[in-house]
mmCIF file of N, CA, C and O in Angstrom:
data_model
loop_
_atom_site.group_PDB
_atom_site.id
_atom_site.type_symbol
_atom_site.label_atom_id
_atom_site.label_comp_id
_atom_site.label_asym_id
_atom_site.label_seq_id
_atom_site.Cartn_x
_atom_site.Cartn_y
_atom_site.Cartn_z
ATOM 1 N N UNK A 1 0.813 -1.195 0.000
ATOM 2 C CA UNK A 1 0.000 0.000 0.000
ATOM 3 C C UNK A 1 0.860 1.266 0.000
ATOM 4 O O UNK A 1 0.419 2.368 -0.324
ATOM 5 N N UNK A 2 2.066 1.039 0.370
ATOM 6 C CA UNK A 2 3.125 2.089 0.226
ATOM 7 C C UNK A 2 3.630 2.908 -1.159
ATOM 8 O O UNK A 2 4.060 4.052 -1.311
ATOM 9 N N UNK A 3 3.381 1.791 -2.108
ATOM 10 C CA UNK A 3 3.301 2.708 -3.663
ATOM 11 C C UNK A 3 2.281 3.209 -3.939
ATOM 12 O O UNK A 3 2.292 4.289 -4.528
ATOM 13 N N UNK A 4 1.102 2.593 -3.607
ATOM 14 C CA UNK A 4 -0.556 3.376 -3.926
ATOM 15 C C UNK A 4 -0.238 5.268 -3.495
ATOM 16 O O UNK A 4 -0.514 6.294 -4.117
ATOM 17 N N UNK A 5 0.616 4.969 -1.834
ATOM 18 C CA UNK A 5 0.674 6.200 -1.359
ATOM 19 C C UNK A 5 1.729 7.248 -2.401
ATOM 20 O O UNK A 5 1.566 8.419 -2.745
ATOM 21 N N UNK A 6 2.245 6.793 -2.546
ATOM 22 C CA UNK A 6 3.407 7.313 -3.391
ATOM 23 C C UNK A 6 3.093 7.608 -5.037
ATOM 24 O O UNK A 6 3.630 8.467 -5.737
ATOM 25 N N UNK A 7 2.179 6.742 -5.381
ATOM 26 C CA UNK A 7 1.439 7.070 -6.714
ATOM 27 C C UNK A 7 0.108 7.882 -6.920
ATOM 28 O O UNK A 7 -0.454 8.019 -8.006
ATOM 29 N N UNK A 8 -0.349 8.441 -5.622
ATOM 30 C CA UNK A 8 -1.377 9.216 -5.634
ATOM 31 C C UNK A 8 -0.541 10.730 -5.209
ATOM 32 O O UNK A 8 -0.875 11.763 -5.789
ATOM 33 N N UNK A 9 0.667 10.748 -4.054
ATOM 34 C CA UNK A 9 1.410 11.828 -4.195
ATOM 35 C C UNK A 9 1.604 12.811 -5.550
ATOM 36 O O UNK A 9 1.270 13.978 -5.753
ATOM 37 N N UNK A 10 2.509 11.506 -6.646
ATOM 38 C CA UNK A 10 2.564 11.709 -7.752
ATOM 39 C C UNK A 10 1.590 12.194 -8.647
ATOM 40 O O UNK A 10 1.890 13.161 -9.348
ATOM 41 N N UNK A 11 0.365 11.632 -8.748
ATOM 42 C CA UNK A 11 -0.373 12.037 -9.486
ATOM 43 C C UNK A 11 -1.003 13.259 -8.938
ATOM 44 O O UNK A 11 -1.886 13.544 -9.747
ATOM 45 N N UNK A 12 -1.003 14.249 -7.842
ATOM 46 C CA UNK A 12 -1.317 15.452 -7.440
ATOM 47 C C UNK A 12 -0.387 16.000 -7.659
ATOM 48 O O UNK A 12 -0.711 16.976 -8.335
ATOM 49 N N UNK A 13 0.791 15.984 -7.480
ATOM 50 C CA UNK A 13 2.066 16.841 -8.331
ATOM 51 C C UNK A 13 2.081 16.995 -9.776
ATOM 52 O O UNK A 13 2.531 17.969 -10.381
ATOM 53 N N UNK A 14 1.525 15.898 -10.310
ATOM 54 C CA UNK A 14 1.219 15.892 -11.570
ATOM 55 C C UNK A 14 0.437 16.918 -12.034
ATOM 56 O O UNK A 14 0.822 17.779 -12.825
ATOM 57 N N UNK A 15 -1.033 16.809 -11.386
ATOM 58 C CA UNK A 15 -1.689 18.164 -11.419
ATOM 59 C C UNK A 15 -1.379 19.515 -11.562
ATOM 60 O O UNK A 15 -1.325 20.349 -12.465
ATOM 61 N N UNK A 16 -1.185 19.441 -10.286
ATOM 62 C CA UNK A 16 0.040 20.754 -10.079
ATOM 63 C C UNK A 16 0.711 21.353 -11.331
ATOM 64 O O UNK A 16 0.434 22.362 -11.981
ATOM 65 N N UNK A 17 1.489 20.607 -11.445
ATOM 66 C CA UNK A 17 2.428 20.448 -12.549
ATOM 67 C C UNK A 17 1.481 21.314 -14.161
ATOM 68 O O UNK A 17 1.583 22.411 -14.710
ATOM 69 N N UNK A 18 0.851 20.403 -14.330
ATOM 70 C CA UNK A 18 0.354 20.477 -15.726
ATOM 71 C C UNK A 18 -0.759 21.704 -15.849
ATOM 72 O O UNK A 18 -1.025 22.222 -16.934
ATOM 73 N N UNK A 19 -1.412 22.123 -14.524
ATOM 74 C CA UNK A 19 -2.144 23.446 -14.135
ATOM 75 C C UNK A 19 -1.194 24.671 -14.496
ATOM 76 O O UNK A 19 -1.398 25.554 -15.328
ATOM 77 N N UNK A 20 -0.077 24.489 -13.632
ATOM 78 C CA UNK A 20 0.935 25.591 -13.755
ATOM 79 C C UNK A 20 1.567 26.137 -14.904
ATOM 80 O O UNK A 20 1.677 27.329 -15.189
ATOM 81 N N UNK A 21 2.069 24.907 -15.687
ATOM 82 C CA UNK A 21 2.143 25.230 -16.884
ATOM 83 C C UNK A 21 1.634 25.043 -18.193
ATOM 84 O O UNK A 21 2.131 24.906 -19.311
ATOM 85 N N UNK A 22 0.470 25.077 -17.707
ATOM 86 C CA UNK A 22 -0.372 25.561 -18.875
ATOM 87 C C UNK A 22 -0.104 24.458 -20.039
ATOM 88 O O UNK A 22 0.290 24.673 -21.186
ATOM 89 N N UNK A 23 -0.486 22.989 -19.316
ATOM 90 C CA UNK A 23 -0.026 21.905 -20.630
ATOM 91 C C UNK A 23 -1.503 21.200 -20.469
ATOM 92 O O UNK A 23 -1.613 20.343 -21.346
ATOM 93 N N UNK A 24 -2.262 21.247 -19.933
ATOM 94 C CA UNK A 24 -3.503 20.506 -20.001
ATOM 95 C C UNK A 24 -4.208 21.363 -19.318
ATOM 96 O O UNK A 24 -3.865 22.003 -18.324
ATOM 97 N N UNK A 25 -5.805 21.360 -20.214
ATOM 98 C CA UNK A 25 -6.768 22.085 -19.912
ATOM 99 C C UNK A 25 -7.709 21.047 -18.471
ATOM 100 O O UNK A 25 -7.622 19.854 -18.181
ATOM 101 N N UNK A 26 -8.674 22.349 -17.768
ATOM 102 C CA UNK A 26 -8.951 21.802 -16.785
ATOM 103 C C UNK A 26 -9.922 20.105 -16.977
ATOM 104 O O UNK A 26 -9.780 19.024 -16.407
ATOM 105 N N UNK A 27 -10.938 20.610 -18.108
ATOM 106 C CA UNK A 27 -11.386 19.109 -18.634
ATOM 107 C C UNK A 27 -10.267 17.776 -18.988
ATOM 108 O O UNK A 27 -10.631 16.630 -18.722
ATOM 109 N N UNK A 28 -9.293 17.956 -19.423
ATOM 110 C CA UNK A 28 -7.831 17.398 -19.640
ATOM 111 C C UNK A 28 -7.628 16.415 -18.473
ATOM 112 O O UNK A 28 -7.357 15.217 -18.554
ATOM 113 N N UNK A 29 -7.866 17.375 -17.063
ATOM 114 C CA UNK A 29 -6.703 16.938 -15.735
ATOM 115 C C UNK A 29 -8.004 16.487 -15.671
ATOM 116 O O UNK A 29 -7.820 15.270 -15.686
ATOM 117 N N UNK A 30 -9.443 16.685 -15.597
ATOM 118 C CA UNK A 30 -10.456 16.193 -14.893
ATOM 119 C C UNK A 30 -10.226 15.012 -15.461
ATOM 120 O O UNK A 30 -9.975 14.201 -14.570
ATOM 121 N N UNK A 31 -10.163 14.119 -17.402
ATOM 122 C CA UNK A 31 -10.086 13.011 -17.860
ATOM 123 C C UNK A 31 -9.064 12.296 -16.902
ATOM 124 O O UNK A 31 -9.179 11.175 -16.406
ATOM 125 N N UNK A 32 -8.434 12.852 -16.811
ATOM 126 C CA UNK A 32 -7.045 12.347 -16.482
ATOM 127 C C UNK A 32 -7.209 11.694 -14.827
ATOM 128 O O UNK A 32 -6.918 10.555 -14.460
ATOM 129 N N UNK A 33 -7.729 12.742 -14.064
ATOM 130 C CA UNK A 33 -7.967 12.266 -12.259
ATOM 131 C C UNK A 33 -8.861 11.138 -12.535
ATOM 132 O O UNK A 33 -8.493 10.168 -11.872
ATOM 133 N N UNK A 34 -10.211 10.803 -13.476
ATOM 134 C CA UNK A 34 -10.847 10.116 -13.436
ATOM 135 C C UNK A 34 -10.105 8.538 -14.144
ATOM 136 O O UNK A 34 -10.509 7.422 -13.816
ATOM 137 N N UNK A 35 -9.044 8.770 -15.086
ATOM 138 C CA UNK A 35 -8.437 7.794 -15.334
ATOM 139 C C UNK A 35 -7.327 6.768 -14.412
ATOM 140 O O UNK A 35 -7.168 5.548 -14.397
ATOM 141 N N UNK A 36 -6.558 8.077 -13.553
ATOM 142 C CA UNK A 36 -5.582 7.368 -12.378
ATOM 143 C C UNK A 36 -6.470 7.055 -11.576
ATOM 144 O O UNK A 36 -6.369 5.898 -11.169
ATOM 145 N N UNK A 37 -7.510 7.772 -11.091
ATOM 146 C CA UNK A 37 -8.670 6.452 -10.435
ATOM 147 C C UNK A 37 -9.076 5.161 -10.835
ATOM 148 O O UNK A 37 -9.391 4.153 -10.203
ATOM 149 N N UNK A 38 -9.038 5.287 -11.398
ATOM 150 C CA UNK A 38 -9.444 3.540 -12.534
ATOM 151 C C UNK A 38 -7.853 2.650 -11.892
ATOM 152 O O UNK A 38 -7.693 1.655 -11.185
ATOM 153 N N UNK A 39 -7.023 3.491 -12.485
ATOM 154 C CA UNK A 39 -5.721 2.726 -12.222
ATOM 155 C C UNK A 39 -5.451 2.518 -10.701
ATOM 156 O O UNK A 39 -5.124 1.360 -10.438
ATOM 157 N N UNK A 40 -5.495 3.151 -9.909
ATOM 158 C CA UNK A 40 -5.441 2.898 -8.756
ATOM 159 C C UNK A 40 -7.011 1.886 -8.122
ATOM 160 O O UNK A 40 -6.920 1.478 -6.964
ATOM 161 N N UNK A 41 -7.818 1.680 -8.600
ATOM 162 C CA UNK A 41 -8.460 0.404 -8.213
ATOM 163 C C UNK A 41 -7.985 -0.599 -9.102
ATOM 164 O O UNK A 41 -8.253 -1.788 -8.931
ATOM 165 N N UNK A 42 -7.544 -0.331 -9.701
ATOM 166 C CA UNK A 42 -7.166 -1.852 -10.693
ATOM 167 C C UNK A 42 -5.603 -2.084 -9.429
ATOM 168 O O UNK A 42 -5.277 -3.176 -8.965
ATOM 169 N N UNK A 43 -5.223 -1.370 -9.270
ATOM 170 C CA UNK A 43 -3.210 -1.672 -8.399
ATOM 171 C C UNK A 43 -4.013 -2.538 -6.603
ATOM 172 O O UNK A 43 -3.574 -3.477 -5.940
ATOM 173 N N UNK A 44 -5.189 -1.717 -6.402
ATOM 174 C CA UNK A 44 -5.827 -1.935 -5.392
ATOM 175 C C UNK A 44 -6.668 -4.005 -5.849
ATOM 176 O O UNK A 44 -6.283 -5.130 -5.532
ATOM 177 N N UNK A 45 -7.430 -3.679 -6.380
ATOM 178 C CA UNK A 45 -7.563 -5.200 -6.836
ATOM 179 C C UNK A 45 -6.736 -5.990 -7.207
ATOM 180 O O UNK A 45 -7.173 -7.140 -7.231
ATOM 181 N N UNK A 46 -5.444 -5.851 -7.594
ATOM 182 C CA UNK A 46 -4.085 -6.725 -8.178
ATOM 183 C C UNK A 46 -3.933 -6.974 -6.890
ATOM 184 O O UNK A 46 -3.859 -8.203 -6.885
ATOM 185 N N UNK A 47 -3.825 -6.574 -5.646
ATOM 186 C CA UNK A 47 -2.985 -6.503 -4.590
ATOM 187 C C UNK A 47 -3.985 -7.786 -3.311
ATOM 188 O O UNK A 47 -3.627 -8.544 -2.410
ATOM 189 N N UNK A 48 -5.508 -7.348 -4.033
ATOM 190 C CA UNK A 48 -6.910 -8.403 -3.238
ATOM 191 C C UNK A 48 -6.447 -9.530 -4.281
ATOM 192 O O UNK A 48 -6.485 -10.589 -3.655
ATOM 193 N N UNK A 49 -6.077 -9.741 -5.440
ATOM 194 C CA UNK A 49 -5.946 -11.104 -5.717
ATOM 195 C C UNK A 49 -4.706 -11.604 -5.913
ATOM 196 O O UNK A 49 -4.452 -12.482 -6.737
ATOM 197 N N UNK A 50 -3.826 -11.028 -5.109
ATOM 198 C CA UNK A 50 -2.480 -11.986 -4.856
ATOM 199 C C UNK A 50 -2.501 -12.328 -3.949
ATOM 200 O O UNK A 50 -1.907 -13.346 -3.593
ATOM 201 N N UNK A 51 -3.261 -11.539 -3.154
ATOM 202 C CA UNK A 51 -3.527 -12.063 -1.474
ATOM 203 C C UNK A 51 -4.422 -13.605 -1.350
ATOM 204 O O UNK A 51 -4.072 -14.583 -0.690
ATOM 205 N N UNK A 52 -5.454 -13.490 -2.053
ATOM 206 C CA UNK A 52 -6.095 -14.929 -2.291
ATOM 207 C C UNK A 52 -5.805 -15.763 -2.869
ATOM 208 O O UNK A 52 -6.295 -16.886 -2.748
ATOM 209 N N UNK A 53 -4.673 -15.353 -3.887
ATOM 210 C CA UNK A 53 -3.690 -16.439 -4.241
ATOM 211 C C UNK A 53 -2.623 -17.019 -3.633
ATOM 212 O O UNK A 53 -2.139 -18.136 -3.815
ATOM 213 N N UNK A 54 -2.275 -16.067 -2.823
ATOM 214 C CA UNK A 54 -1.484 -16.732 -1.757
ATOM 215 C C UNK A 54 -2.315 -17.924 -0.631
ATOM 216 O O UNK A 54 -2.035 -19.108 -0.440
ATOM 217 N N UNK A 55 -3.459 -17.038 0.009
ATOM 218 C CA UNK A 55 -3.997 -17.578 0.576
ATOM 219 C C UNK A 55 -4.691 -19.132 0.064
ATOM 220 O O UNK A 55 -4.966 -20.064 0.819
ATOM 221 N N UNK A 56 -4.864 -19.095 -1.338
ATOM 222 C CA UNK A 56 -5.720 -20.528 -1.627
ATOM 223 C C UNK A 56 -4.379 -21.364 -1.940
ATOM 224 O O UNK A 56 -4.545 -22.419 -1.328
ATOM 225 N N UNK A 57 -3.262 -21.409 -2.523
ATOM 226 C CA UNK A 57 -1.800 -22.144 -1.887
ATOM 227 C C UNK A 57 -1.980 -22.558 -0.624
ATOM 228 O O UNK A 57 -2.246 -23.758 -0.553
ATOM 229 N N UNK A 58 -1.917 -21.881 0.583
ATOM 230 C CA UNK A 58 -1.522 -22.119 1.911
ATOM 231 C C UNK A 58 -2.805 -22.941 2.159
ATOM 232 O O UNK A 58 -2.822 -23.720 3.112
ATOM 233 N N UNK A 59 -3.977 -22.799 1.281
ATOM 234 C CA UNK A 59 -5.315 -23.659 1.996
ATOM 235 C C UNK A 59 -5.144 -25.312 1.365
ATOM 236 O O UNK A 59 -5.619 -26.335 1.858
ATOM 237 N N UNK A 60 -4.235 -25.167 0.013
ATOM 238 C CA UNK A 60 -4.004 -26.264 -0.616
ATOM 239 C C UNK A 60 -3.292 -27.364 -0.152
ATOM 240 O O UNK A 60 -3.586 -28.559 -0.190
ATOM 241 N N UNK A 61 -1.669 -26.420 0.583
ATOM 242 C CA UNK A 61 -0.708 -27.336 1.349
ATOM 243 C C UNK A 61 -1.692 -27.843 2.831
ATOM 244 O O UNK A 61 -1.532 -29.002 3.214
ATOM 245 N N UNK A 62 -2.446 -27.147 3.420
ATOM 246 C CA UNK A 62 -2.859 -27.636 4.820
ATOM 247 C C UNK A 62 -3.853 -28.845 4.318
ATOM 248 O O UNK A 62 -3.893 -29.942 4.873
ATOM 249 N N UNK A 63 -4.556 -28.518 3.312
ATOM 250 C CA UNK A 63 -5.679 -29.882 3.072
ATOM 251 C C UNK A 63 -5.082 -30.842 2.427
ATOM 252 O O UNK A 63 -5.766 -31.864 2.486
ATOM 253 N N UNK A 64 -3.736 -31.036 1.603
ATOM 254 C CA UNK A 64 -2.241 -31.917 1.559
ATOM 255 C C UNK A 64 -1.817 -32.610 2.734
ATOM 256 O O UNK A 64 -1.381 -33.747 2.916
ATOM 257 N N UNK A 65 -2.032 -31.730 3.418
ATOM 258 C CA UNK A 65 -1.190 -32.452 4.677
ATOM 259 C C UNK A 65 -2.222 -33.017 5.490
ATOM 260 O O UNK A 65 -1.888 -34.038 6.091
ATOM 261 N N UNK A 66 -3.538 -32.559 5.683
ATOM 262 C CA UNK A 66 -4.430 -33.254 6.447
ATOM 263 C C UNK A 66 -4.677 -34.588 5.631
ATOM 264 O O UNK A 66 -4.661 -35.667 6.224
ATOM 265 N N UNK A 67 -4.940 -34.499 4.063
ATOM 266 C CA UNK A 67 -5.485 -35.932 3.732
ATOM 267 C C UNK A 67 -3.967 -36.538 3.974
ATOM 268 O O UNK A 67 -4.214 -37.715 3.713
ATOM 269 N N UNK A 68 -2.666 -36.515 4.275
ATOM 270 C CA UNK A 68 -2.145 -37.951 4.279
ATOM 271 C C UNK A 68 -2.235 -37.865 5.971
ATOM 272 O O UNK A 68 -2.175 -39.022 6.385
ATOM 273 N N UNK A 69 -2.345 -37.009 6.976
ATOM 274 C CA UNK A 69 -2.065 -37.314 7.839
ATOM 275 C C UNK A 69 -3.557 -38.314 8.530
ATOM 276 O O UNK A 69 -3.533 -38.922 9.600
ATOM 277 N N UNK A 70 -4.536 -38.252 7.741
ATOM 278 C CA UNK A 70 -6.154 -38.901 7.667
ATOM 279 C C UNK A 70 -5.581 -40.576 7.243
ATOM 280 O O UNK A 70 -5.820 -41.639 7.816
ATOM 281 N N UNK A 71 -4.749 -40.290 6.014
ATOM 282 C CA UNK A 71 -4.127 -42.251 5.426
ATOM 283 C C UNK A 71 -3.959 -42.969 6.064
ATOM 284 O O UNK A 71 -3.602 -44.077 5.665
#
């Protein structure tokens, strides 16, 4: 969750940035905030399904080890 933080920093500097000098219009940055939102639930969901991929591994080895320890 430490890059999410660090990639939403970024993308408000970004703002900043592109306000100040006059490189994207305000509809522009609005496409744009509404797009790094998208991206930041997609980094946010990558992060819920590695976790359950980890987790359904670790559920795989314990029900491994229960059926031989059941033999």
């Amino acid at each position: 969750m430490w890059t999410l933080r660090t990639q939403r920093k970024a993308q408000e500097r970004a703002y900043e940035l592109l306000r100040e000098q006059g490189m994207a219009t305000e509809d522009e940055i609005d496409a744009m905030h509404r797009l790094f939102r998208l991206y930041n639930i997609e980094y946010i969901n990558d992060i819920a399904l590695s976790f359950l991929e980890v987790l359904y591994y670790i559920l795989q080895i314990v029900a491994d080890k229960d059926l031989r320890v059941s033999k």
